[in-house]
Short mmCIF file of C-alpha atoms in Angstrom, two decimals:
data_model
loop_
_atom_site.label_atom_id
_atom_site.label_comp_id
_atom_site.label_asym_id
_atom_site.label_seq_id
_atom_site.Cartn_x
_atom_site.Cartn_y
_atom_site.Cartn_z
CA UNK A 1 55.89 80.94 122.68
CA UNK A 2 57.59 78.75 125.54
CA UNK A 3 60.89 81.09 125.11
CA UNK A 4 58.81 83.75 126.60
CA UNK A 5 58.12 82.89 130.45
CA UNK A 6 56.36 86.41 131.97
CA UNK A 7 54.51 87.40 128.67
CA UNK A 8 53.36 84.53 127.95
CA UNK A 9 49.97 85.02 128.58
CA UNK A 10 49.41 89.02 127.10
CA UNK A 11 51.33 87.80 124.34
CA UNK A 12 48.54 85.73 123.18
CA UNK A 13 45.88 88.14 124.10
CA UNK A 14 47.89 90.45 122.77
CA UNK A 15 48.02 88.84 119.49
CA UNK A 16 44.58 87.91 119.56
CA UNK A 17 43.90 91.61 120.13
CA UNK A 18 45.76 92.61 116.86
CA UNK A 19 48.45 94.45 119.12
CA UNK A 20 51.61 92.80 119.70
CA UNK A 21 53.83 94.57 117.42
CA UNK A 22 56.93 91.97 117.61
CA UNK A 23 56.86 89.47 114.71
CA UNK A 24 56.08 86.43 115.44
CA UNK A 25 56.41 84.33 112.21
CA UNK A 26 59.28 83.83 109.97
CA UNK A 27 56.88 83.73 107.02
CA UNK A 28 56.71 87.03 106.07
CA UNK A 29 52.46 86.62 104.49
CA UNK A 30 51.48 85.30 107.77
CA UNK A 31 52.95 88.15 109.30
CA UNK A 32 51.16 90.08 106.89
CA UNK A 33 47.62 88.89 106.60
CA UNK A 34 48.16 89.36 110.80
CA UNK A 35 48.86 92.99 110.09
CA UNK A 36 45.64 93.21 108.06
CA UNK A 37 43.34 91.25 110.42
CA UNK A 38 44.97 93.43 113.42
CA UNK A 39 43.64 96.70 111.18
CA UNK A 40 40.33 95.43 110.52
CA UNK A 41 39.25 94.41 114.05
CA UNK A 42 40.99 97.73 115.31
CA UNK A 43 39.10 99.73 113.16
CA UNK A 44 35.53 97.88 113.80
CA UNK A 45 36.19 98.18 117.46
CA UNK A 46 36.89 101.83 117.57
CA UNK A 47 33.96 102.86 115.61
CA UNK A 48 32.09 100.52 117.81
CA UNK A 49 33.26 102.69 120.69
CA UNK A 50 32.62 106.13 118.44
CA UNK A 51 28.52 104.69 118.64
CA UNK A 52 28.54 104.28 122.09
CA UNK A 53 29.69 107.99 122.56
CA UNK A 54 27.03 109.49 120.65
CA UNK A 55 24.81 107.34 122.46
CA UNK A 56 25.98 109.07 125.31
CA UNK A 57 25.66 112.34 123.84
CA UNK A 58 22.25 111.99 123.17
CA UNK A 59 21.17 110.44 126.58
CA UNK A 60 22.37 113.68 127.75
CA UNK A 61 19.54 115.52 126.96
CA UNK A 62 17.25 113.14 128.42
CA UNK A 63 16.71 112.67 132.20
CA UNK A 64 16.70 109.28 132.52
CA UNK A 65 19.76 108.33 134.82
CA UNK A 66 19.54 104.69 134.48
CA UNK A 67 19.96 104.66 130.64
CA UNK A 68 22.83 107.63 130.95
CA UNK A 69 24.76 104.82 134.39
CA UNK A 70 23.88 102.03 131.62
CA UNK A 71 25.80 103.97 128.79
CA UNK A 72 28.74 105.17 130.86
CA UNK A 73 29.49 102.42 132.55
CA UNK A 74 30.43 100.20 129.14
CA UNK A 75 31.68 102.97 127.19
CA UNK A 76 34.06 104.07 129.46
CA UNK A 77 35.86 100.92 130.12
CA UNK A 78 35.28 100.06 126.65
CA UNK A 79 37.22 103.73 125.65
CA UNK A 80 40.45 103.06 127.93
CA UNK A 81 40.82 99.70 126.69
CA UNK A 82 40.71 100.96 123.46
CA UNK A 83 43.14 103.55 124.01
CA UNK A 84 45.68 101.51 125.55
CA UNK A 85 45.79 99.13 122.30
CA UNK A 86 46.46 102.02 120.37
CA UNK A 87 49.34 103.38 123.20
CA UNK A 88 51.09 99.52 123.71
CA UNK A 89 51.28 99.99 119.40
CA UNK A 90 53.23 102.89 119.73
CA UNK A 91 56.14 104.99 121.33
CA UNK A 92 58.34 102.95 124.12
CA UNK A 93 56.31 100.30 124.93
CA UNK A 94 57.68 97.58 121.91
CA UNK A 95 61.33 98.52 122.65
CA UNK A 96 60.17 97.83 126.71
CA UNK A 97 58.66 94.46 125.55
CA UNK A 98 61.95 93.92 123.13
CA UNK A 99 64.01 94.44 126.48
CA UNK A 100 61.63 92.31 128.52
CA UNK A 101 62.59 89.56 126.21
CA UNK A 102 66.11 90.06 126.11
CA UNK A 103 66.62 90.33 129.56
CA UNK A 104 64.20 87.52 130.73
CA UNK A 105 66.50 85.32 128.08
CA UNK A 106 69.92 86.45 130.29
CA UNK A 107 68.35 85.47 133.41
CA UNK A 108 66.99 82.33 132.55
CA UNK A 109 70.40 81.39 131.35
CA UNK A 110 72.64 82.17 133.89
CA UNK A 111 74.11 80.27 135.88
CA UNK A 112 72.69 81.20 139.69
CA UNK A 113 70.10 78.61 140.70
CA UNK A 114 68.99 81.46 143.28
CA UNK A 115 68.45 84.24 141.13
CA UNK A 116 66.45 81.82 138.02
CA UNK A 117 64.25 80.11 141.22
CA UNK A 118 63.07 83.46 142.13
CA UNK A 119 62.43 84.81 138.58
CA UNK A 120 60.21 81.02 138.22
CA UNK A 121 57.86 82.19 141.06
CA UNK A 122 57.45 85.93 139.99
CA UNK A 123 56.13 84.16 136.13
CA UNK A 124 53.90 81.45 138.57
CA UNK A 125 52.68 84.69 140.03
CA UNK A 126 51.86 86.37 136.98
CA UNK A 127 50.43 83.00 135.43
CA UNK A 128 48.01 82.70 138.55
CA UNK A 129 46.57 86.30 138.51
CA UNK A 130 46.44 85.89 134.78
CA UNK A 131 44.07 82.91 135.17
CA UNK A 132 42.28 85.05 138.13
CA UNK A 133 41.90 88.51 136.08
CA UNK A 134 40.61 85.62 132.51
CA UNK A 135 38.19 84.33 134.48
CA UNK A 136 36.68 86.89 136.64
CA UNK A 137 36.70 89.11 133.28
CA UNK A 138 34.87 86.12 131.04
CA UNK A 139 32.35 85.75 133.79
CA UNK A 140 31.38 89.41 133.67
CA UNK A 141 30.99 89.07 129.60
CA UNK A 142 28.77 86.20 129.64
CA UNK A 143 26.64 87.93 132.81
CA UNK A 144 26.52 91.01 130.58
CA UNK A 145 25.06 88.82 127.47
CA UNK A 146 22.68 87.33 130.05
CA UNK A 147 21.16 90.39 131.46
CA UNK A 148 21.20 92.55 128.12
CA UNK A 149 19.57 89.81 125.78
CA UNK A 150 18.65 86.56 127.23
CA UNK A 151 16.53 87.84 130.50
CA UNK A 152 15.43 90.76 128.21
CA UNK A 153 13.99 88.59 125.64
CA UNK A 154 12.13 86.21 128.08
CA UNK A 155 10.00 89.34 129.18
CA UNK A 156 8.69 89.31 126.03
CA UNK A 157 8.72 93.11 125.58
CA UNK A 158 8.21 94.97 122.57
CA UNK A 159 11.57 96.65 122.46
CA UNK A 160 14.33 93.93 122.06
CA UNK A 161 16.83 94.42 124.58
CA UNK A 162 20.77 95.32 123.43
CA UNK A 163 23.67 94.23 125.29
CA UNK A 164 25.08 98.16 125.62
CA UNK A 165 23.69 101.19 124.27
CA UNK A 166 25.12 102.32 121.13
CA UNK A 167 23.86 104.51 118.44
CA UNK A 168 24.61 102.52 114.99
CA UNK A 169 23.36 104.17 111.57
CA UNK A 170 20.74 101.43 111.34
CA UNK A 171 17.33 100.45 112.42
CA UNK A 172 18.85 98.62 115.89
CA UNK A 173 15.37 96.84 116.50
CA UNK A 174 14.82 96.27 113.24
CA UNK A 175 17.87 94.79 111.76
CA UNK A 176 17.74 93.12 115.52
CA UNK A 177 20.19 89.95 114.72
CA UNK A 178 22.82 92.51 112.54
CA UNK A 179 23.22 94.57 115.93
CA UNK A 180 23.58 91.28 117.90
CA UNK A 181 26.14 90.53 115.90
CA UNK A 182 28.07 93.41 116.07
CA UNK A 183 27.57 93.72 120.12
CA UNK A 184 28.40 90.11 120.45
CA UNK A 185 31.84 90.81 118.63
CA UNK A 186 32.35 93.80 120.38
CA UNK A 187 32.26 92.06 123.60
CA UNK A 188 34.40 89.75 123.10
CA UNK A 189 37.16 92.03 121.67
CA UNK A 190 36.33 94.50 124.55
CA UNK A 191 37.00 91.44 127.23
CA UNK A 192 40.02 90.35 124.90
CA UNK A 193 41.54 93.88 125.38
CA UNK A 194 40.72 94.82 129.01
CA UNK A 195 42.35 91.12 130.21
CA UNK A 196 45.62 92.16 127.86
CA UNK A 197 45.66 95.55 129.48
CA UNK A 198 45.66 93.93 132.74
CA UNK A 199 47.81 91.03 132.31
CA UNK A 200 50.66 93.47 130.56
CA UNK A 201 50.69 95.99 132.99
CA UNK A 202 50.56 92.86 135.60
CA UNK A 203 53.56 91.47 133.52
CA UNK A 204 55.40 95.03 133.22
CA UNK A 205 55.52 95.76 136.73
CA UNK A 206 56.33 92.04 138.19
CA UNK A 207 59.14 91.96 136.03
CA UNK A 208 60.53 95.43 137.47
CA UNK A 209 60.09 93.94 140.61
CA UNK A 210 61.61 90.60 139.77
CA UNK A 211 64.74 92.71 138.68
CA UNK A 212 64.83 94.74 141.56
CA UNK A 213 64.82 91.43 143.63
CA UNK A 214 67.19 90.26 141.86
CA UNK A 215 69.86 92.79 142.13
CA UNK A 216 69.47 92.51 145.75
CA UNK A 217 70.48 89.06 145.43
CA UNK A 218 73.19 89.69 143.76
CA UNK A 219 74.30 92.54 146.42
CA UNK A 220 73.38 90.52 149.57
CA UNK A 221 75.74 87.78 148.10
CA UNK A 222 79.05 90.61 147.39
CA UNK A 223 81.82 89.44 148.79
CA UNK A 224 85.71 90.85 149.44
CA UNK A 225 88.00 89.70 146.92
CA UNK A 226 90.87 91.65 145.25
CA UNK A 227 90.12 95.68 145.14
CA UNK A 228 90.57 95.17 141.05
CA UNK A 229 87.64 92.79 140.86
CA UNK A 230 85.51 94.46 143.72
CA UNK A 231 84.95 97.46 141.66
CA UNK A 232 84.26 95.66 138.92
CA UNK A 233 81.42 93.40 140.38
CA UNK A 234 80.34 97.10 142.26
CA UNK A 235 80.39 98.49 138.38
CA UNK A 236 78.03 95.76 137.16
CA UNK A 237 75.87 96.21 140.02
CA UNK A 238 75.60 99.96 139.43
CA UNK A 239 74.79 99.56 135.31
CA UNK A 240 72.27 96.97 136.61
CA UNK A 241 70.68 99.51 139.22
CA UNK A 242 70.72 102.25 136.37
CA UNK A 243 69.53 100.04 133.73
CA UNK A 244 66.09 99.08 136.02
CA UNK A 245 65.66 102.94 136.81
CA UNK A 246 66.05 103.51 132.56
CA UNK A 247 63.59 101.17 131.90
CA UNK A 248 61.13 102.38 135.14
CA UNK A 249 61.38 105.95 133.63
CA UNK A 250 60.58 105.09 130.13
CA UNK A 251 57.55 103.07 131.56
CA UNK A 252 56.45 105.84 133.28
CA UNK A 253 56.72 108.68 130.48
CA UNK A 254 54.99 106.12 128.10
CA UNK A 255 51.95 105.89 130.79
CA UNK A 256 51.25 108.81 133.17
CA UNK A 257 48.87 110.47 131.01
CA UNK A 258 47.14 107.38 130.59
CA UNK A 259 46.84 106.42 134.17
CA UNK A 260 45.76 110.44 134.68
CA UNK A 261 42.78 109.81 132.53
CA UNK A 262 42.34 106.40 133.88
CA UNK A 263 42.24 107.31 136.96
CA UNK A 264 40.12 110.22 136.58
CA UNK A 265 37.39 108.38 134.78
CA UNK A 266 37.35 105.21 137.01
CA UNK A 267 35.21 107.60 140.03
CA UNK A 268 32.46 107.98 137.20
CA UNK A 269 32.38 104.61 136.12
CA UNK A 270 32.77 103.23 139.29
CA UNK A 271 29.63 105.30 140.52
CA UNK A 272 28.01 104.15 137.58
CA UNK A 273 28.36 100.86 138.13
CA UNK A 274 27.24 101.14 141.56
CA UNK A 275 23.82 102.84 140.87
CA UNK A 276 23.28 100.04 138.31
CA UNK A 277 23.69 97.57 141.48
CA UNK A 278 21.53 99.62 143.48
CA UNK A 279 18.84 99.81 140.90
CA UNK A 280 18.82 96.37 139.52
CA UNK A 281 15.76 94.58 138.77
CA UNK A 282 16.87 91.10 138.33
CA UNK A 283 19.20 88.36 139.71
CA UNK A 284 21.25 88.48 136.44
CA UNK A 285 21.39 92.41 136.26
CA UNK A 286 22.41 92.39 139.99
CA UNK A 287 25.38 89.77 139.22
CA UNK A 288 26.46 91.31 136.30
CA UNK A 289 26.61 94.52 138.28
CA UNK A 290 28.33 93.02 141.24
CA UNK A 291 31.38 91.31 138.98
CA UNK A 292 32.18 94.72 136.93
CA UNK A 293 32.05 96.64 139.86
CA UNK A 294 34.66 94.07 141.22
CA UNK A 295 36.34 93.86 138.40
CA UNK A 296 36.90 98.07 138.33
CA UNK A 297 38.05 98.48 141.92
CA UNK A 298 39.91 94.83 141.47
CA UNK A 299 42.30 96.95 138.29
CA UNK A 300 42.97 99.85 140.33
CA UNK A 301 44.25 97.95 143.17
CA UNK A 302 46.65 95.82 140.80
CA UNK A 303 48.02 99.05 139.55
CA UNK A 304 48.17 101.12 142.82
CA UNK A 305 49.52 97.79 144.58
CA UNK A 306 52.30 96.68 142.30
CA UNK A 307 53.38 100.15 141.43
CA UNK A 308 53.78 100.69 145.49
CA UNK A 309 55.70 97.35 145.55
CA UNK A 310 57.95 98.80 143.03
CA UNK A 311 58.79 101.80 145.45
CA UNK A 312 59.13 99.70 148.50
CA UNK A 313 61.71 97.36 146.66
CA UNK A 314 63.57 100.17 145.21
CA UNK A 315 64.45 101.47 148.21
CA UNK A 316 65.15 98.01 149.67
CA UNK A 317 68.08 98.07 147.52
CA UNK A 318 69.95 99.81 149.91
CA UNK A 319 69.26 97.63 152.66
CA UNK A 320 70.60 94.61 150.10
CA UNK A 321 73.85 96.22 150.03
CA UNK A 322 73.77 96.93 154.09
CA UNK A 323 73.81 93.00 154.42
CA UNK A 324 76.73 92.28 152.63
CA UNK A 325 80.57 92.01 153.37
CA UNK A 326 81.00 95.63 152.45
CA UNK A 327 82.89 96.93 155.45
CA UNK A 328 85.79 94.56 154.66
CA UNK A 329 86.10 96.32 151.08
CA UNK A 330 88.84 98.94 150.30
CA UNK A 331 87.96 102.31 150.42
CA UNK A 332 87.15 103.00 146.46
CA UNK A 333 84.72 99.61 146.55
CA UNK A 334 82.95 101.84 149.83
CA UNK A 335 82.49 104.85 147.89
CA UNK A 336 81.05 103.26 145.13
CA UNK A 337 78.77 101.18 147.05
CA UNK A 338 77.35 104.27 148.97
CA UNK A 339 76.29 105.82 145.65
CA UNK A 340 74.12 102.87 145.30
CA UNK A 341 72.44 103.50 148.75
CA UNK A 342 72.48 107.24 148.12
CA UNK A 343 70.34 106.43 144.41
CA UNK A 344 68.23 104.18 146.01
CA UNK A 345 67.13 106.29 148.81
CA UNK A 346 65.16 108.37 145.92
CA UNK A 347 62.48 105.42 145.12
CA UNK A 348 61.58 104.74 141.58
CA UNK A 349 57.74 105.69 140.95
CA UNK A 350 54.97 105.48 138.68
CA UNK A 351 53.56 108.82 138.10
CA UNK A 352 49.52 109.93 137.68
CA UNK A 353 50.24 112.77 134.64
CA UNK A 354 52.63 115.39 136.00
CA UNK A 355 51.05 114.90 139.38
CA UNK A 356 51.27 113.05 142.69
CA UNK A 357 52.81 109.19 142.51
CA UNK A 358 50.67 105.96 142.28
CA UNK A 359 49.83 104.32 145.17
CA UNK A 360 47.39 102.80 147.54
CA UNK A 361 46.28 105.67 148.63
CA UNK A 362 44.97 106.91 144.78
CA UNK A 363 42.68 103.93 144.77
CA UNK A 364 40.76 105.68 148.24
CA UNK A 365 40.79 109.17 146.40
CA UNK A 366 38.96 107.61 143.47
CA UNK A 367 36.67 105.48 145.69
CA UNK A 368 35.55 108.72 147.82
CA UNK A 369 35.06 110.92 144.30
CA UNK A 370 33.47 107.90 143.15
CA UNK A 371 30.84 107.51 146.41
CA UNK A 372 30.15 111.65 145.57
CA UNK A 373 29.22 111.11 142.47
CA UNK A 374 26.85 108.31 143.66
CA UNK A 375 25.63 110.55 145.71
CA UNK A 376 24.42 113.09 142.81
CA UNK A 377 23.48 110.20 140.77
CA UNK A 378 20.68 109.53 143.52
CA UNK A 379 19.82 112.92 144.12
CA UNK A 380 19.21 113.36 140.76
CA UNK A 381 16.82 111.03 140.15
#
């Protein structure tokens, strides 16, 4: 565990999830009975999450809008979260964590006090958001276990209240403590997976940043020597610049669909969550409401914000390189050196799908979609 610095924390959620995919055990029946537990709660979550959508299927055909907001506004987060366990299982994402690793390992042992002070405040960074996104997130759960079953139960009411609505192939109200159960254990997986999702993507695009800072470090601090070793320092720099584009593009492909849907989604939940707020009826239902719908706009603007950051930095490459000694190099050192500021004039970007790039200005679009939708949400009823 202490060998890894910026994953620290979503490694642990991660393999409290049943996700991380690295092992993490020399004995090979721990690693094992981890495999199995990771199935089981994967499996119990999803069909959890299968309930909840024919729930929503059937609230369809009713008019109530407050049970329909109530519905959508767990099972969509509840969905993506799931989803993204299944995508950080598969495709590029454990060969991007295996590089993480590998490359977090070189800079921590070099040699450049500069360059391993910097990286230390980028994991500080991550370690302090981590604690921000765990606690905000754990609040939320333990409002939503509030609202949905302790203030419901002090009403006294002849329906027992649930903490989401889900349609399991029981008798909910009358095998009461069975569904409890289950919801309890759903909630805590589903608060598990969304602070993972968070914290990795968090960790993911820090570290991209990190390296980008990093290599302009390295080219503020180029300095003339003989032409021989000038082009071979310019080399390095150039494999380095490559190798954080590689690993930005592979991100990227392994993602975009999944910040498409995200993205698309978050307006309805969003408005969901918002027409809850509106039509609370008590303190706890109103708190609960407040901290999700915090906690919604709160992810977008990690994404949208750190995936801008990444663009910004890329393109401060160039200006890295400006600073240095370069105009004293030899004429094959120059050329080489204006490639770099040529490459980094085209700024690395996270993509939504095959569309537009992420940025701050996706979190408006999805907050004025979302404010529509609130708007036929009231109309409605």
């Amino acid at each position: 565990m202490s060998k890894i610095q910026i994953l620290r924390q979503a490694r642990i959620l991660m393999i409290v999830g049943g996700v991380w995919k690295i092992p993490f055990s020399k004995n090979p029946n721990i690693y094992t009975l981890y495999k199995i537990y990771a199935y089981v709660i994967q499996l119990f979550y999803v069909l959890v999450a299968c309930c909840m959508f024919i729930e929503f299927f059937y609230l369809l055909n009713s008019e109530d809008v407050k049970k329909l907001t109530d519905n959508l506004k767990i099972t969509i987060s509840c969905s993506l979260v799931a989803v993204k366990a299944l995508i950080f299982q598969a495709g590029a994402f454990p060969k991007l964590v295996k590089n993480m690793i590998a490359e977090e390992k070189n800079i921590l042992e070099s040699s450049n006090d500069e360059i391993k002070t910097l990286y230390w405040k980028f994991v500080s960074y991550i370690n302090k958001c981590a604690t921000g996104i765990l606690v905000v997130a754990g609040v939320t759960a333990v409002l939503l276990v509030i609202a949905g079953s302790v203030i419901g139960l002090m009403n006294k009411s002849e329906t027992k209240p649930m903490l989401f609505l889900a349609h399991f192939p029981f008798d909910q109200q009358k095998h009461y403590k069975a569904s409890m159960i289950i919801q309890m254990i759903s909630v805590v997986i589903a608060t598990t997976y969304f602070c993972m999702s968070q914290i990795f993507y968090l960790c993911i695009l820090t570290f991209v940043k990190a390296k980008l800072k990093i290599l302009q470090v390295h080219l503020k601090h180029f300095k003339n020597e003989s032409g021989i070793s000038n082009v071979k320092k310019i080399n390095n720099f150039i494999k380095l610049h490559q190798n954080i584009i590689s690993f930005v593009g592979d991100l990227n492909k392994s993602i975009k669909y999944l910040l498409l849907i995200e993205f698309l989604l978050s307006s309805v939940n969003i408005a969901s969550v918002t027409y809850q707020l509106i039509s609370a009826s008590t303190i706890a239902d109103l708190l609960f409401s407040f901290t999700y719908l915090m906690l919604l706009i709160g992810q977008l603007f990690i994404l949208a914000w750190h995936a801008n950051e990444i663009k910004v930095e890329s393109i401060a490459v160039s200006d890295a390189i400006y600073q240095s000694h370069w105009y004293e190099t030899d004429i094959n050192t120059q050329k080489l050196i204006f490639m770099i500021i040529l490459r980094s004039h085209r700024p690395l970007l996270l993509t939504i799908g095959p569309f537009k790039p992420l940025t701050t200005h996706t979190v408006i679009s999805v907050m004025n979609a979302a404010y529509s939708f609130i708007m036929v949400m009231t109309s409605s009823n």
